Amino acid sequence: MLTHWVVMPTCLPLVLRRCHACASERFRASGKFRVNAHHKLIDVWLLVLCTGCGETAKLTVLERTHVRSVPPELLDRLHDNDPGLTAELLQDPVVRRRNRIALDWDNAWRLDTGRSDHLDRAVTDISVRFAARIPVRPVRLIAEGCGLSRAEVERLVTEGKLVSAIRLGARLTGDFTFTLKR
């Protein structure tokens, strides 16, 4: 029987970027957008606040884009400061690359394992699904989900009692499955 786990975000991640005012390296998303129109062109920024001094910085979302090329639903969401759009844009690789930022997911996610009776079986197949692109080491997820230490999970991997098609030591943002043999 296959058991399903889900890695879910609990809040928005912090943005890793250097503050020009206080040299802090963490910003939190304010959830607000600044939309500026120049005749037929539009600029859009996501506003982020420094966790150290509160200084506002802008992350470029759209730059000198023709207004007609932006879907009306997106414009409505931008004008309404849609929090779901903020989360989507923070995870967008194009936005992250354009602004040269990274995300800090520490304390911004949780693992939902459902019920814990699956750990009593001799062989357990577990599917892990990511609700967002959260970079986490599978060893950490397995340790947390099974109530084991990371060293114990590493020992199970070397003994061949924990098997997966992916490398369990590297960070991962996509779905995977593993088998635990007791």
mmCIF file of C-alpha atoms in Angstrom:
data_model
loop_
_atom_site.group_PDB
_atom_site.id
_atom_site.type_symbol
_atom_site.label_atom_id
_atom_site.label_comp_id
_atom_site.label_asym_id
_atom_site.label_seq_id
_atom_site.Cartn_x
_atom_site.Cartn_y
_atom_site.Cartn_z
ATOM 1 C CA MET A 1 0.000 0.000 0.000
ATOM 2 C CA LEU A 2 1.260 3.459 -0.954
ATOM 3 C CA THR A 3 1.310 6.190 1.690
ATOM 4 C CA HIS A 4 1.259 9.853 0.644
ATOM 5 C CA TRP A 5 3.132 12.695 2.311
ATOM 6 C CA VAL A 6 2.857 16.362 1.328
ATOM 7 C CA VAL A 7 5.403 19.140 1.838
ATOM 8 C CA MET A 8 3.297 22.276 2.281
ATOM 9 C CA PRO A 9 4.287 25.928 2.676
ATOM 10 C CA THR A 10 3.073 27.530 5.905
ATOM 11 C CA CYS A 11 4.026 31.097 4.972
ATOM 12 C CA LEU A 12 5.948 32.996 2.336
ATOM 13 C CA PRO A 13 9.693 32.386 2.308
ATOM 14 C CA LEU A 14 12.160 35.152 3.082
ATOM 15 C CA VAL A 15 13.940 36.754 0.146
ATOM 16 C CA LEU A 16 17.727 36.586 0.307
ATOM 17 C CA ARG A 17 19.104 39.878 -0.981
ATOM 18 C CA ARG A 18 21.450 42.466 0.491
ATOM 19 C CA CYS A 19 19.843 45.595 1.930
ATOM 20 C CA HIS A 20 21.460 48.841 0.795
ATOM 21 C CA ALA A 21 20.561 50.641 4.024
ATOM 22 C CA CYS A 22 21.645 48.243 6.786
ATOM 23 C CA ALA A 23 23.491 45.372 5.037
ATOM 24 C CA SER A 24 20.931 42.813 6.251
ATOM 25 C CA GLU A 25 20.436 39.904 3.858
ATOM 26 C CA ARG A 26 16.781 39.037 4.422
ATOM 27 C CA PHE A 27 13.590 40.618 3.163
ATOM 28 C CA ARG A 28 9.988 39.612 3.700
ATOM 29 C CA ALA A 29 7.391 40.008 0.988
ATOM 30 C CA SER A 30 4.901 42.742 1.814
ATOM 31 C CA GLY A 31 2.281 41.233 -0.507
ATOM 32 C CA LYS A 32 1.910 44.555 -2.284
ATOM 33 C CA PHE A 33 2.637 45.425 -5.883
ATOM 34 C CA ARG A 34 3.529 48.734 -7.469
ATOM 35 C CA VAL A 35 2.101 49.150 -10.953
ATOM 36 C CA ASN A 36 3.335 52.072 -13.046
ATOM 37 C CA ALA A 37 2.031 52.818 -16.531
ATOM 38 C CA HIS A 38 3.807 54.886 -19.200
ATOM 39 C CA HIS A 39 1.197 55.411 -21.922
ATOM 40 C CA LYS A 40 1.065 51.935 -23.516
ATOM 41 C CA LEU A 41 3.883 50.418 -21.446
ATOM 42 C CA ILE A 42 3.661 49.047 -17.924
ATOM 43 C CA ASP A 43 6.154 48.301 -15.143
ATOM 44 C CA VAL A 44 5.287 46.096 -12.164
ATOM 45 C CA TRP A 45 7.294 45.523 -8.990
ATOM 46 C CA LEU A 46 6.746 43.305 -5.957
ATOM 47 C CA LEU A 47 7.570 45.251 -2.796
ATOM 48 C CA VAL A 48 9.698 43.567 -0.129
ATOM 49 C CA LEU A 49 10.676 44.880 3.303
ATOM 50 C CA CYS A 50 14.065 44.475 4.985
ATOM 51 C CA THR A 51 13.812 42.401 8.162
ATOM 52 C CA GLY A 52 16.540 44.522 9.765
ATOM 53 C CA CYS A 53 15.552 48.123 9.109
ATOM 54 C CA GLY A 54 12.209 47.956 7.292
ATOM 55 C CA GLU A 55 13.571 49.580 4.115
ATOM 56 C CA THR A 56 11.455 48.852 1.014
ATOM 57 C CA ALA A 57 13.004 47.255 -2.066
ATOM 58 C CA LYS A 58 11.378 46.470 -5.406
ATOM 59 C CA LEU A 59 11.579 43.158 -7.246
ATOM 60 C CA THR A 60 10.919 43.597 -10.961
ATOM 61 C CA VAL A 61 7.990 41.524 -12.236
ATOM 62 C CA LEU A 62 7.289 43.247 -15.565
ATOM 63 C CA GLU A 63 9.484 45.856 -17.219
ATOM 64 C CA ARG A 64 8.408 48.114 -20.091
ATOM 65 C CA THR A 65 5.793 45.594 -21.209
ATOM 66 C CA HIS A 66 3.037 46.558 -23.608
ATOM 67 C CA VAL A 67 -0.234 46.755 -21.647
ATOM 68 C CA ARG A 68 -2.174 44.749 -24.218
ATOM 69 C CA SER A 69 0.203 41.798 -23.803
ATOM 70 C CA VAL A 70 -0.649 41.471 -20.094
ATOM 71 C CA PRO A 71 -3.761 39.345 -19.446
ATOM 72 C CA PRO A 72 -6.572 41.372 -17.809
ATOM 73 C CA GLU A 73 -6.902 38.758 -15.013
ATOM 74 C CA LEU A 74 -3.230 39.291 -14.122
ATOM 75 C CA LEU A 75 -3.703 43.064 -14.041
ATOM 76 C CA ASP A 76 -6.691 42.646 -11.733
ATOM 77 C CA ARG A 77 -4.668 40.414 -9.409
ATOM 78 C CA LEU A 78 -1.804 42.931 -9.385
ATOM 79 C CA HIS A 79 -4.123 45.845 -8.573
ATOM 80 C CA ASP A 80 -5.813 43.780 -5.825
ATOM 81 C CA ASN A 81 -2.424 42.828 -4.252
ATOM 82 C CA ASP A 82 -3.352 39.137 -4.502
ATOM 83 C CA PRO A 83 -1.330 37.152 -1.880
ATOM 84 C CA GLY A 84 -1.526 34.028 -4.047
ATOM 85 C CA LEU A 85 0.136 35.929 -6.878
ATOM 86 C CA THR A 86 2.902 37.012 -4.505
ATOM 87 C CA ALA A 87 3.628 33.354 -3.697
ATOM 88 C CA GLU A 88 3.538 32.383 -7.382
ATOM 89 C CA LEU A 89 5.912 35.157 -8.405
ATOM 90 C CA LEU A 90 8.396 34.457 -5.608
ATOM 91 C CA GLN A 91 8.655 30.874 -6.859
ATOM 92 C CA ASP A 92 8.940 31.886 -10.523
ATOM 93 C CA PRO A 93 12.510 31.142 -11.686
ATOM 94 C CA VAL A 94 12.383 34.005 -14.217
ATOM 95 C CA VAL A 95 11.557 36.571 -11.518
ATOM 96 C CA ARG A 96 14.229 35.153 -9.192
ATOM 97 C CA ARG A 97 16.887 35.192 -11.922
ATOM 98 C CA ARG A 98 15.957 38.696 -13.134
ATOM 99 C CA ASN A 99 16.255 40.106 -9.599
ATOM 100 C CA ARG A 100 19.214 37.924 -8.562
ATOM 101 C CA ILE A 101 17.484 36.660 -5.431
ATOM 102 C CA ALA A 102 17.179 33.355 -3.606
ATOM 103 C CA LEU A 103 14.534 32.171 -1.161
ATOM 104 C CA ASP A 104 15.030 31.116 2.455
ATOM 105 C CA TRP A 105 12.459 28.405 3.253
ATOM 106 C CA ASP A 106 13.601 27.816 6.868
ATOM 107 C CA ASN A 107 10.525 27.571 9.126
ATOM 108 C CA ALA A 108 8.218 28.290 6.158
ATOM 109 C CA TRP A 109 7.007 24.743 5.428
ATOM 110 C CA ARG A 110 5.667 21.627 7.134
ATOM 111 C CA LEU A 111 5.422 17.943 6.318
ATOM 112 C CA ASP A 112 1.921 16.467 6.366
ATOM 113 C CA THR A 113 2.215 12.693 6.830
ATOM 114 C CA GLY A 114 -1.456 11.989 7.434
ATOM 115 C CA ARG A 115 -1.653 9.120 9.871
ATOM 116 C CA SER A 116 1.347 7.319 11.340
ATOM 117 C CA ASP A 117 0.187 3.675 11.272
ATOM 118 C CA HIS A 118 2.213 3.073 8.094
ATOM 119 C CA LEU A 119 5.431 2.840 10.116
ATOM 120 C CA ASP A 120 4.359 -0.491 11.696
ATOM 121 C CA ARG A 121 4.520 -2.453 8.425
ATOM 122 C CA ALA A 122 7.555 -4.458 7.344
ATOM 123 C CA VAL A 123 7.739 -2.698 3.948
ATOM 124 C CA THR A 124 6.348 0.783 3.397
ATOM 125 C CA ASP A 125 6.128 2.628 0.079
ATOM 126 C CA ILE A 126 5.841 6.373 0.527
ATOM 127 C CA SER A 127 5.151 9.019 -2.110
ATOM 128 C CA VAL A 128 6.232 12.558 -1.266
ATOM 129 C CA ARG A 129 4.534 15.426 -3.120
ATOM 130 C CA PHE A 130 5.610 19.049 -2.986
ATOM 131 C CA ALA A 131 2.804 21.628 -2.933
ATOM 132 C CA ALA A 132 5.402 24.306 -3.801
ATOM 133 C CA ARG A 133 8.990 24.313 -5.052
ATOM 134 C CA ILE A 134 10.567 24.056 -1.603
ATOM 135 C CA PRO A 135 14.210 22.871 -1.644
ATOM 136 C CA VAL A 136 14.568 20.207 1.064
ATOM 137 C CA ARG A 137 16.842 17.205 1.457
ATOM 138 C CA PRO A 138 14.832 13.966 1.297
ATOM 139 C CA VAL A 139 16.841 12.626 4.246
ATOM 140 C CA ARG A 140 15.458 15.448 6.383
ATOM 141 C CA LEU A 141 11.877 14.750 5.247
ATOM 142 C CA ILE A 142 12.204 11.032 5.901
ATOM 143 C CA ALA A 143 13.731 11.631 9.329
ATOM 144 C CA GLU A 144 10.939 14.035 10.268
ATOM 145 C CA GLY A 145 8.146 11.882 8.823
ATOM 146 C CA CYS A 146 9.332 8.634 10.411
ATOM 147 C CA GLY A 147 10.454 10.129 13.715
ATOM 148 C CA LEU A 148 14.093 9.121 13.181
ATOM 149 C CA SER A 149 17.359 11.004 13.405
ATOM 150 C CA ARG A 150 19.120 11.950 10.186
ATOM 151 C CA ALA A 151 22.035 9.707 11.126
ATOM 152 C CA GLU A 152 19.642 6.771 11.507
ATOM 153 C CA VAL A 153 18.128 7.499 8.090
ATOM 154 C CA GLU A 154 21.642 7.601 6.581
ATOM 155 C CA ARG A 155 22.372 4.237 8.228
ATOM 156 C CA LEU A 156 19.190 2.754 6.714
ATOM 157 C CA VAL A 157 20.283 4.012 3.286
ATOM 158 C CA THR A 158 23.740 2.409 3.567
ATOM 159 C CA GLU A 159 22.220 -0.865 4.798
ATOM 160 C CA GLY A 160 19.838 -0.913 1.812
ATOM 161 C CA LYS A 161 16.703 -0.697 3.969
ATOM 162 C CA LEU A 162 15.774 2.689 2.549
ATOM 163 C CA VAL A 163 15.625 2.729 -1.240
ATOM 164 C CA SER A 164 14.727 5.455 -3.724
ATOM 165 C CA ALA A 165 15.336 6.207 -7.388
ATOM 166 C CA ILE A 166 16.706 9.655 -6.490
ATOM 167 C CA ARG A 167 19.750 10.756 -4.495
ATOM 168 C CA LEU A 168 18.506 11.229 -0.942
ATOM 169 C CA GLY A 169 21.361 13.499 0.176
ATOM 170 C CA ALA A 170 20.848 16.306 -2.345
ATOM 171 C CA ARG A 171 18.267 19.098 -2.129
ATOM 172 C CA LEU A 172 15.102 18.362 -4.049
ATOM 173 C CA THR A 173 12.053 20.420 -5.053
ATOM 174 C CA GLY A 174 10.076 17.788 -6.926
ATOM 175 C CA ASP A 175 7.999 14.753 -6.050
ATOM 176 C CA PHE A 176 9.671 11.430 -5.266
ATOM 177 C CA THR A 177 8.955 8.010 -3.788
ATOM 178 C CA PHE A 178 10.919 5.757 -1.479
ATOM 179 C CA THR A 179 10.607 2.332 0.129
ATOM 180 C CA LEU A 180 11.372 1.695 3.793
ATOM 181 C CA LYS A 181 12.083 -1.879 4.884
ATOM 182 C CA ARG A 182 12.044 -2.651 8.608
#
